[in-house]
PDB file of C-alpha atoms in Angstrom:
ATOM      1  CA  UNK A  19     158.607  81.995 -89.296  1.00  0.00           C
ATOM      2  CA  UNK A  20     159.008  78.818 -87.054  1.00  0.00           C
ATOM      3  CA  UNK A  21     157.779  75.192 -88.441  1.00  0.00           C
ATOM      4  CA  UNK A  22     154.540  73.726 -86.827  1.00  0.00           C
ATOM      5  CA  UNK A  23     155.598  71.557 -84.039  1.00  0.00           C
ATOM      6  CA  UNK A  24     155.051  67.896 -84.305  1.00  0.00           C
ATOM      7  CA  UNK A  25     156.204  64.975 -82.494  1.00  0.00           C
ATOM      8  CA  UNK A  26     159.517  63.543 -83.446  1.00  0.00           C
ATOM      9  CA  UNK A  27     158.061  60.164 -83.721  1.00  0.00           C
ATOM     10  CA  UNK A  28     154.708  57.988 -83.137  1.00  0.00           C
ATOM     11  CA  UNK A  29     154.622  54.113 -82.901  1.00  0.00           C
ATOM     12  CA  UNK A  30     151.168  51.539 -83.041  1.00  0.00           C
ATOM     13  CA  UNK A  31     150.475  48.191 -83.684  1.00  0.00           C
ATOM     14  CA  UNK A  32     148.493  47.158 -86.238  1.00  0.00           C
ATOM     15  CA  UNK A  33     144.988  47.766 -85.658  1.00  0.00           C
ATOM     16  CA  UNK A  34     145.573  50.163 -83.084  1.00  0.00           C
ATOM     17  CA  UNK A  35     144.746  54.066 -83.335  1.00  0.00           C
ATOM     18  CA  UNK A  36     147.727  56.737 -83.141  1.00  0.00           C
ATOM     19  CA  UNK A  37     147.143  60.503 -82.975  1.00  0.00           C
ATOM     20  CA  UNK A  38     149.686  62.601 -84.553  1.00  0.00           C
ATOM     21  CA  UNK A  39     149.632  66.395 -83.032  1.00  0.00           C
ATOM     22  CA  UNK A  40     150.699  69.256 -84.894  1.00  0.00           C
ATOM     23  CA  UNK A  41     150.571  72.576 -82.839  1.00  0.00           C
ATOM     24  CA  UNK A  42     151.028  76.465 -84.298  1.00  0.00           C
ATOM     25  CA  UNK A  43     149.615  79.942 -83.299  1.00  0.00           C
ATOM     26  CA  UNK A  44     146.761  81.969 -83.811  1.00  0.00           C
ATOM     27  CA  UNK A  45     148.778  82.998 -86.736  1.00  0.00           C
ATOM     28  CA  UNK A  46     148.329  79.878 -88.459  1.00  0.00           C
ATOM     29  CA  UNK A  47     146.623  76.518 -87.332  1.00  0.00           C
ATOM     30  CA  UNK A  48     144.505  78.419 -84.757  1.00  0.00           C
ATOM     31  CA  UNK A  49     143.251  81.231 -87.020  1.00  0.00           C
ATOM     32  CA  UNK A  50     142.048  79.517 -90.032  1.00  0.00           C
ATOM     33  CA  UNK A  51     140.766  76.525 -91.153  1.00  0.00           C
ATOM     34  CA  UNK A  52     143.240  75.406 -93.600  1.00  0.00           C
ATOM     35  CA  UNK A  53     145.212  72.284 -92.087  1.00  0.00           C
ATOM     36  CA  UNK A  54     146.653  69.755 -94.481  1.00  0.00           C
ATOM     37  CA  UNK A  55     148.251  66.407 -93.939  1.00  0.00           C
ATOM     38  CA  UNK A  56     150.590  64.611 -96.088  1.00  0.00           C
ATOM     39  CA  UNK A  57     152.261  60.979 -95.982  1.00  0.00           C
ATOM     40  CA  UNK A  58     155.453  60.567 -97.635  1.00  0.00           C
ATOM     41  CA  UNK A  59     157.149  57.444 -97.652  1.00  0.00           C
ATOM     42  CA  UNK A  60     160.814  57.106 -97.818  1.00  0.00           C
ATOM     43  CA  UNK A  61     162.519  57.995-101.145  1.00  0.00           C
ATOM     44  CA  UNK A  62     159.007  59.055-102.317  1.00  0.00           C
ATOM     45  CA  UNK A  63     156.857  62.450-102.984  1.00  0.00           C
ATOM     46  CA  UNK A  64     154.339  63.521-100.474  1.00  0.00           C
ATOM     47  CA  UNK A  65     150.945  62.656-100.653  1.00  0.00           C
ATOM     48  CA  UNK A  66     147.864  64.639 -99.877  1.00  0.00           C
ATOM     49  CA  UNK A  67     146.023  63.003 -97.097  1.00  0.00           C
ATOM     50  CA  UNK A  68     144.025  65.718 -95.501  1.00  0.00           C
ATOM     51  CA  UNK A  69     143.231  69.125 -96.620  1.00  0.00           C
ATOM     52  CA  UNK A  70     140.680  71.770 -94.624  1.00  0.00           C
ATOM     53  CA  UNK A  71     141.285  70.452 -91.380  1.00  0.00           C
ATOM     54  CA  UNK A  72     139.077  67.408 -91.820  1.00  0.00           C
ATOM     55  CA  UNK A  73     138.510  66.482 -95.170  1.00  0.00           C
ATOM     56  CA  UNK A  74     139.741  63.853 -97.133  1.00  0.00           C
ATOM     57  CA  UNK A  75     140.477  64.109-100.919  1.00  0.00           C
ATOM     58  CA  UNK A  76     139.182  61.032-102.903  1.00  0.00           C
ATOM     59  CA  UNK A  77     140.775  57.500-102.570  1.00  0.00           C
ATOM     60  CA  UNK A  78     142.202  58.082 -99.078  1.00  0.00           C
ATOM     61  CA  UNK A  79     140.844  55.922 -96.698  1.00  0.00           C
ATOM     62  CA  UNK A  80     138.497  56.774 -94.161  1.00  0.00           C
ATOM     63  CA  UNK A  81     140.739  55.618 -91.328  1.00  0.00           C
ATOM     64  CA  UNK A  82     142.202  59.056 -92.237  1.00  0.00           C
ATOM     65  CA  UNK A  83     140.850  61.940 -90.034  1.00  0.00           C
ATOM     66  CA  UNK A  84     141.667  65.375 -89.027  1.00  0.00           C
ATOM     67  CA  UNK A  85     140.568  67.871 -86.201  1.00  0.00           C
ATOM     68  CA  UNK A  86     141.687  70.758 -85.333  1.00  0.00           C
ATOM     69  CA  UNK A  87     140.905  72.392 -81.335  1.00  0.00           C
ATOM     70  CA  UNK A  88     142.593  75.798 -80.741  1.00  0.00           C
ATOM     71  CA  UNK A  89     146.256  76.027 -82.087  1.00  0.00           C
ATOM     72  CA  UNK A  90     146.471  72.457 -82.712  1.00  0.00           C
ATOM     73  CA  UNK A  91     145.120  70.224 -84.852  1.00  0.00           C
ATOM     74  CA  UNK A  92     145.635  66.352 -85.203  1.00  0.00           C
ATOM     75  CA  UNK A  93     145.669  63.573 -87.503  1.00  0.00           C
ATOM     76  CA  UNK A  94     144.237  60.553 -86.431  1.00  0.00           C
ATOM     77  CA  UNK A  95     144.847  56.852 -87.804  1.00  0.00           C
ATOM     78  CA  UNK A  96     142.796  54.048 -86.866  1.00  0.00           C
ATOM     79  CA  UNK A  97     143.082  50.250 -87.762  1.00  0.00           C
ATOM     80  CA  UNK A  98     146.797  51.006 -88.300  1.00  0.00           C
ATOM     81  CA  UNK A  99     147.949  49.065 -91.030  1.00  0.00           C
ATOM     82  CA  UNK A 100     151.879  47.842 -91.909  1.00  0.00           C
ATOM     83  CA  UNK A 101     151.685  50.451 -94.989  1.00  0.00           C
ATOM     84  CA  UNK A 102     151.014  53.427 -92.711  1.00  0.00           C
ATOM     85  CA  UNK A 103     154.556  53.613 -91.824  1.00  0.00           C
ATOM     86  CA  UNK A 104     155.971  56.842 -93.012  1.00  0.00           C
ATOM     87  CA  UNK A 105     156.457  60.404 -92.027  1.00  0.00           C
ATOM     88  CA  UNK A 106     153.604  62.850 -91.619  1.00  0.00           C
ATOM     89  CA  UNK A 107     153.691  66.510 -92.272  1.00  0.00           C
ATOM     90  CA  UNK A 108     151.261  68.705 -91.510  1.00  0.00           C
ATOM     91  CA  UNK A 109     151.256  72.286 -92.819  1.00  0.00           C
ATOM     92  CA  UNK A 110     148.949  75.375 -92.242  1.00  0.00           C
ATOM     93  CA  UNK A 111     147.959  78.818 -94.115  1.00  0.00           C
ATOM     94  CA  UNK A 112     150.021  81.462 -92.612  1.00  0.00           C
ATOM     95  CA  UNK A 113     149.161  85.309 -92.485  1.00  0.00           C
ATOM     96  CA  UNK A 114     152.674  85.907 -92.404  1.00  0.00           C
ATOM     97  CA  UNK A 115     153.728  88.574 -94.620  1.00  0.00           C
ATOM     98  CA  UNK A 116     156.748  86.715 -95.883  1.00  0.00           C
ATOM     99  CA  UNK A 117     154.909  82.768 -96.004  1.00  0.00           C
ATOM    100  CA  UNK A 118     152.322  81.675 -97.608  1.00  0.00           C
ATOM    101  CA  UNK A 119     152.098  78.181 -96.287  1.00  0.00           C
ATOM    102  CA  UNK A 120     154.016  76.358 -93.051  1.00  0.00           C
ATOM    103  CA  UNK A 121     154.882  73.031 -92.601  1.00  0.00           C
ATOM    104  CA  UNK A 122     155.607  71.103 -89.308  1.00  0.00           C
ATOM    105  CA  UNK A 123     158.869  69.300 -88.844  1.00  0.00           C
ATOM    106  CA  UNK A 124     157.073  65.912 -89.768  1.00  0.00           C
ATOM    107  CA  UNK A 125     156.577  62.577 -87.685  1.00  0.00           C
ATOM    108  CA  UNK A 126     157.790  59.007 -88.320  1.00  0.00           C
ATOM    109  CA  UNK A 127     154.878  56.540 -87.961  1.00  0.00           C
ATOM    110  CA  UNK A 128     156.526  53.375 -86.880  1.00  0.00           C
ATOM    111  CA  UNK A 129     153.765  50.780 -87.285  1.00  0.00           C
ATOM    112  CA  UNK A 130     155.533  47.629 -84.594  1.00  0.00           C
TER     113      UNK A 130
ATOM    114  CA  UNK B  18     147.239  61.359-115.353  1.00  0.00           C
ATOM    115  CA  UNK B  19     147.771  64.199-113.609  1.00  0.00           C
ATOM    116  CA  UNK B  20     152.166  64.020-113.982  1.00  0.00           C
ATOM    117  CA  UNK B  21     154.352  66.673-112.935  1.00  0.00           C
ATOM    118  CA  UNK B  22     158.135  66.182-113.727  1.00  0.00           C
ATOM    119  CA  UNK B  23     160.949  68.028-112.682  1.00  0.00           C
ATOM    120  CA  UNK B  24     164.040  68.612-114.182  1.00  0.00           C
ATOM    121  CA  UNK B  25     167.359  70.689-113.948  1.00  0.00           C
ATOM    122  CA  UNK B  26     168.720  69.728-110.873  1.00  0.00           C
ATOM    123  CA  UNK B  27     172.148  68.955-110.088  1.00  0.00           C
ATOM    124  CA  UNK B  28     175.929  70.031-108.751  1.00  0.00           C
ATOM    125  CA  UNK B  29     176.047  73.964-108.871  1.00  0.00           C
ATOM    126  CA  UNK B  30     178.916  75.905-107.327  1.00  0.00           C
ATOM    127  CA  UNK B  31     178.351  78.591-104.105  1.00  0.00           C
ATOM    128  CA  UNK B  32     176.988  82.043-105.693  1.00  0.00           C
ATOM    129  CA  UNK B  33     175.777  79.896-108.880  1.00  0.00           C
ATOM    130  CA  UNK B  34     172.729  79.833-110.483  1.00  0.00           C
ATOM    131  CA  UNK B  35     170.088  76.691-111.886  1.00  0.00           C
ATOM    132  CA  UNK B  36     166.786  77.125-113.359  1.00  0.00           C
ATOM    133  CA  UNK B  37     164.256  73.888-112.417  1.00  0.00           C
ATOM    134  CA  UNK B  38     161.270  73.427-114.502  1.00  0.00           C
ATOM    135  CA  UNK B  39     158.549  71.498-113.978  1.00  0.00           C
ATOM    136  CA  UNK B  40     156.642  69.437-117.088  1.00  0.00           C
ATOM    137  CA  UNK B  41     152.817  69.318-116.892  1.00  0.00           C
ATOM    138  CA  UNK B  42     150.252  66.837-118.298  1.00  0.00           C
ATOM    139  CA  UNK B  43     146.791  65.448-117.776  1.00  0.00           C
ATOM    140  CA  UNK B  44     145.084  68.367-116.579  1.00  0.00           C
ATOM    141  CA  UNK B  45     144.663  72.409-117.649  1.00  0.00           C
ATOM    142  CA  UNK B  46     148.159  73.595-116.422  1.00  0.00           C
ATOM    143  CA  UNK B  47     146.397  77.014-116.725  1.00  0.00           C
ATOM    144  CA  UNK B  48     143.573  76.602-114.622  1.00  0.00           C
ATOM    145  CA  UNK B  49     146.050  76.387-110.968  1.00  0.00           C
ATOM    146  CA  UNK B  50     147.945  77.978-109.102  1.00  0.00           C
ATOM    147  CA  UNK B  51     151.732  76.204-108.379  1.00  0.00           C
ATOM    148  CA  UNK B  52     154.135  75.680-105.639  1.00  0.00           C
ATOM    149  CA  UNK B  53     157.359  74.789-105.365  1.00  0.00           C
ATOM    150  CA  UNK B  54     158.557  72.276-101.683  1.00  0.00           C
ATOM    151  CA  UNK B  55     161.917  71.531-101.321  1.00  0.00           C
ATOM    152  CA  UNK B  56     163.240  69.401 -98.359  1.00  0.00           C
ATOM    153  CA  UNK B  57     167.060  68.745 -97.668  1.00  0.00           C
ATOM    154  CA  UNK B  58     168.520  65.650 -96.800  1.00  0.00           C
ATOM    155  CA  UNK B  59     167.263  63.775 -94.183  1.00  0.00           C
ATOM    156  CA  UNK B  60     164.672  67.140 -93.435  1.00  0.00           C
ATOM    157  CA  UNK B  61     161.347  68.211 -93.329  1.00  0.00           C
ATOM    158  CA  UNK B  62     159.397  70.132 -95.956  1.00  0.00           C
ATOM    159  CA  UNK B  63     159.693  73.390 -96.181  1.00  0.00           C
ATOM    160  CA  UNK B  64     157.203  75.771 -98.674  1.00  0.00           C
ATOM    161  CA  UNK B  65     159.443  78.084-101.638  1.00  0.00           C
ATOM    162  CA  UNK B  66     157.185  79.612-104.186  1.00  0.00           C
ATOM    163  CA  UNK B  67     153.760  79.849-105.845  1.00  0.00           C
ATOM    164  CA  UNK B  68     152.259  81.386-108.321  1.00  0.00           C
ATOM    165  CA  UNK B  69     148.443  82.072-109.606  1.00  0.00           C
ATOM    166  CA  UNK B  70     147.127  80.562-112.737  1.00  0.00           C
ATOM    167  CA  UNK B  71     147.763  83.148-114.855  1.00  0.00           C
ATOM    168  CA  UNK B  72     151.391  84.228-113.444  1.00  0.00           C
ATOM    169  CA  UNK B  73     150.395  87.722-112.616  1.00  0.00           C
ATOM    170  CA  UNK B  74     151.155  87.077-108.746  1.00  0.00           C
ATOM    171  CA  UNK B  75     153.655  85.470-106.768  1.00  0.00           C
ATOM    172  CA  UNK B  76     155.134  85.060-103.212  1.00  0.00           C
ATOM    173  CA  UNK B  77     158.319  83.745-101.385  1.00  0.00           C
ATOM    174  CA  UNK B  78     160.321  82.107 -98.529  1.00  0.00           C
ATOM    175  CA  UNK B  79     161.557  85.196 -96.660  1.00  0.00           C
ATOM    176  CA  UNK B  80     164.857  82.558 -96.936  1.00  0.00           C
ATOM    177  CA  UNK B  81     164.274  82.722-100.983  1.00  0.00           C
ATOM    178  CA  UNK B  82     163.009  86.133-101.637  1.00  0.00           C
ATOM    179  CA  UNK B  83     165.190  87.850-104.024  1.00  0.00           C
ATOM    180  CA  UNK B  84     166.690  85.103-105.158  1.00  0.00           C
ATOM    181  CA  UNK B  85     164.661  82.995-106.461  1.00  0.00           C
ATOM    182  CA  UNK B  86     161.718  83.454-109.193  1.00  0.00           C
ATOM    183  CA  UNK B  87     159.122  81.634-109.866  1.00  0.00           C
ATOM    184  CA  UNK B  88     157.572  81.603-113.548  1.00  0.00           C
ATOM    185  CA  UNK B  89     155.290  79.682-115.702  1.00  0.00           C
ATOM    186  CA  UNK B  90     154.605  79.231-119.781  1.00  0.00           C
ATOM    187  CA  UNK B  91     150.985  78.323-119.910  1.00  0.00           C
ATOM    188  CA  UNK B  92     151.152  77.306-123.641  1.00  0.00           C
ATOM    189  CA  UNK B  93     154.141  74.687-122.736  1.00  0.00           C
ATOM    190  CA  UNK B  94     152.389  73.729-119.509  1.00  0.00           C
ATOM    191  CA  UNK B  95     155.605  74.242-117.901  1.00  0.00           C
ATOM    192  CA  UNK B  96     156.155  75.734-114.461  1.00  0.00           C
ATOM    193  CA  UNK B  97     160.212  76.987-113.131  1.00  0.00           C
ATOM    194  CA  UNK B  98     162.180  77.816-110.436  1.00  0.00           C
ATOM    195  CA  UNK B  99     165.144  80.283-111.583  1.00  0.00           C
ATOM    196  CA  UNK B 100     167.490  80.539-108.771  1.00  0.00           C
ATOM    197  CA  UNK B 101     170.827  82.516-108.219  1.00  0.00           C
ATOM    198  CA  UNK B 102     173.063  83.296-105.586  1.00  0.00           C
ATOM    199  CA  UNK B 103     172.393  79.658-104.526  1.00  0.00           C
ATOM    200  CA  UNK B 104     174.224  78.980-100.997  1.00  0.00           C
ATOM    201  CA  UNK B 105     175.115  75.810 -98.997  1.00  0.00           C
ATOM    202  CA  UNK B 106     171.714  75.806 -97.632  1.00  0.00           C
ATOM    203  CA  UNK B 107     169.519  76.070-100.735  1.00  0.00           C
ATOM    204  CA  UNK B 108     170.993  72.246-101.101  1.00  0.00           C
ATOM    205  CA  UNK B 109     167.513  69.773-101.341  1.00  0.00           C
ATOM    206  CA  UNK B 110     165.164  67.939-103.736  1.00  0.00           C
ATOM    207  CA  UNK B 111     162.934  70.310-105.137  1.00  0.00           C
ATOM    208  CA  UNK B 112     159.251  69.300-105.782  1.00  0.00           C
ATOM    209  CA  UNK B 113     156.330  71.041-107.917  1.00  0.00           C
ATOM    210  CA  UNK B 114     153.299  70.655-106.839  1.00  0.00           C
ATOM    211  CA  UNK B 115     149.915  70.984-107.979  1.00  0.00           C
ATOM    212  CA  UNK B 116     147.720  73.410-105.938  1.00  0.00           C
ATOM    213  CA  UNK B 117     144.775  71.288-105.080  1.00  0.00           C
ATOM    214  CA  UNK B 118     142.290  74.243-105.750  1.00  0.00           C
ATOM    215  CA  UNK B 119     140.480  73.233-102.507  1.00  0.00           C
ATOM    216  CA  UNK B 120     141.966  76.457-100.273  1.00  0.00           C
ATOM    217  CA  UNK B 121     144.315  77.498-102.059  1.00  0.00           C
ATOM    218  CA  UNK B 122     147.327  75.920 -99.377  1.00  0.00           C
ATOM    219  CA  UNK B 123     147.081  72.238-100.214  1.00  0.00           C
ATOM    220  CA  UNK B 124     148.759  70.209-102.764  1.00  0.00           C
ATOM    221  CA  UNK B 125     147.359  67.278-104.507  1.00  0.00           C
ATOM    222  CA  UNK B 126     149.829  66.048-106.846  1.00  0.00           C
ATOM    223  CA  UNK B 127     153.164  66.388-106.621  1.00  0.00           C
ATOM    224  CA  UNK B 128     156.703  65.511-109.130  1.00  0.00           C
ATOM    225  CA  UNK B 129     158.901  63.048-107.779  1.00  0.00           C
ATOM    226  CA  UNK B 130     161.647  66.092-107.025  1.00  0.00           C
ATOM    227  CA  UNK B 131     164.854  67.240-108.424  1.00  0.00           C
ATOM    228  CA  UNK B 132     168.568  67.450-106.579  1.00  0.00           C
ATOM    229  CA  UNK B 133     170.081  70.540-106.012  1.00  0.00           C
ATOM    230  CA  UNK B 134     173.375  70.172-104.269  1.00  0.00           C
ATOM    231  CA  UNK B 135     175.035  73.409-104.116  1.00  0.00           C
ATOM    232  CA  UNK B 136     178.599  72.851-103.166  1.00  0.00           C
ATOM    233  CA  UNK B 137     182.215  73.654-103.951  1.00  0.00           C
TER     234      UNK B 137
END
């Protein structure tokens, strides 16, 4: 079972929006509607950010959003702020036989 | 507080085992399902283990499988991770996490990860 593919890295200015893709199959991101998002910063556990595709659990801002169009779905930051640098996983249900979730390969958010 | 806390980690030899557990508090342990992450140095996460509330099912890494069980003590509110016939690659912080309940593949709280370095 291959990792979602995400961009190596993303980079934004403060204020600015950044979209963070995170592509899989038909087996995964594109058949279901269970895409999650996590920031972790460095030395640090993840931290739920999105779950379902789009929602957000409670206390994450709403600059926070998530879509999802075919086999890819994206996280989107706007008003990019210097404590939104980190790396980004995303992860999917999988009907594999042998996985029960997949993750992506993560992005590092470099806020300039 | 929801706190998970891992312990058990550390320097095991090739072909050796560990057993991780995972402390609970601040919430019914018994009520949700748990996973374990783990994420080598300098790498992405990559999913292990989870098992339902009540520990009567459980899945695997295909990488893990057969190696590895996953187990939980409801009355201690503790969750583990026995694994043997650890190799080079098993080497990375282990996490528990909490399953968020939302869908089932989400995780909403998370331990701050134990070292496994498997190494001669």
């Amino acid at each position: 079972q291959s990792a979602l593919t995400q961009p190596a890295s993303v980079s934004g200015s403060p204020g600015q929006s950044i979209t963070i893709s995170c592509t899989g199959t038909s087996s995964d991101v594109g058949g279901y509607n269970y895409v999650s998002w996590y920031q972790q910063h460095p030395g640090k556990a993840p931290k739920l950010m999105i779950y379902e595709v789009s929602n957000r659990p409670s206390g994450v801002p709403d600059r926070f959003s998530g879509s999802k169009s075919g086999n890819t779905a994206s996280l989107t930051i706007s008003g990019l702020q210097a404590e939104d640098e980190a790396d980004y996983y995303c992860s999917s249900y999988t009907s594999s036989s042998t996985l029960h979730v997949v993750f992506g390969g993560g992005t590092k958010l470099t806020v300039l | 507080e929801v706190q998970l806390v891992e312990s058990g980690g550390g320097l095991v030899q090739p072909g050796g085992s560990l057993r991780l557990s995972c402390a609970a508090s601040g919430f019914t342990f018994s009520s949700y399902w748990m996973h374990w992450v783990r994420q080598a140095p300098g790498k992405g996460l990559v999913w292990v283990s989870r098992i339902n509330s009540d520990g009567s099912s459980t899945s695997y890494a295909d990488s893990v499988k057969g190696r590895f069980t996953i187990s939980r003590d409801n009355a201690k509110n503790t969750l583990y991770l026995q694994m043997n016939s650890l190799r080079a690659e098993d080497t990375a912080v282990y996490y528990c996490a909490r399953d968020s309940g939302y869908d089932f593949t989400s995780f909403d709280y998370w331990g701050q990860g134990t070292l496994v370095t498997v190494s001669s």
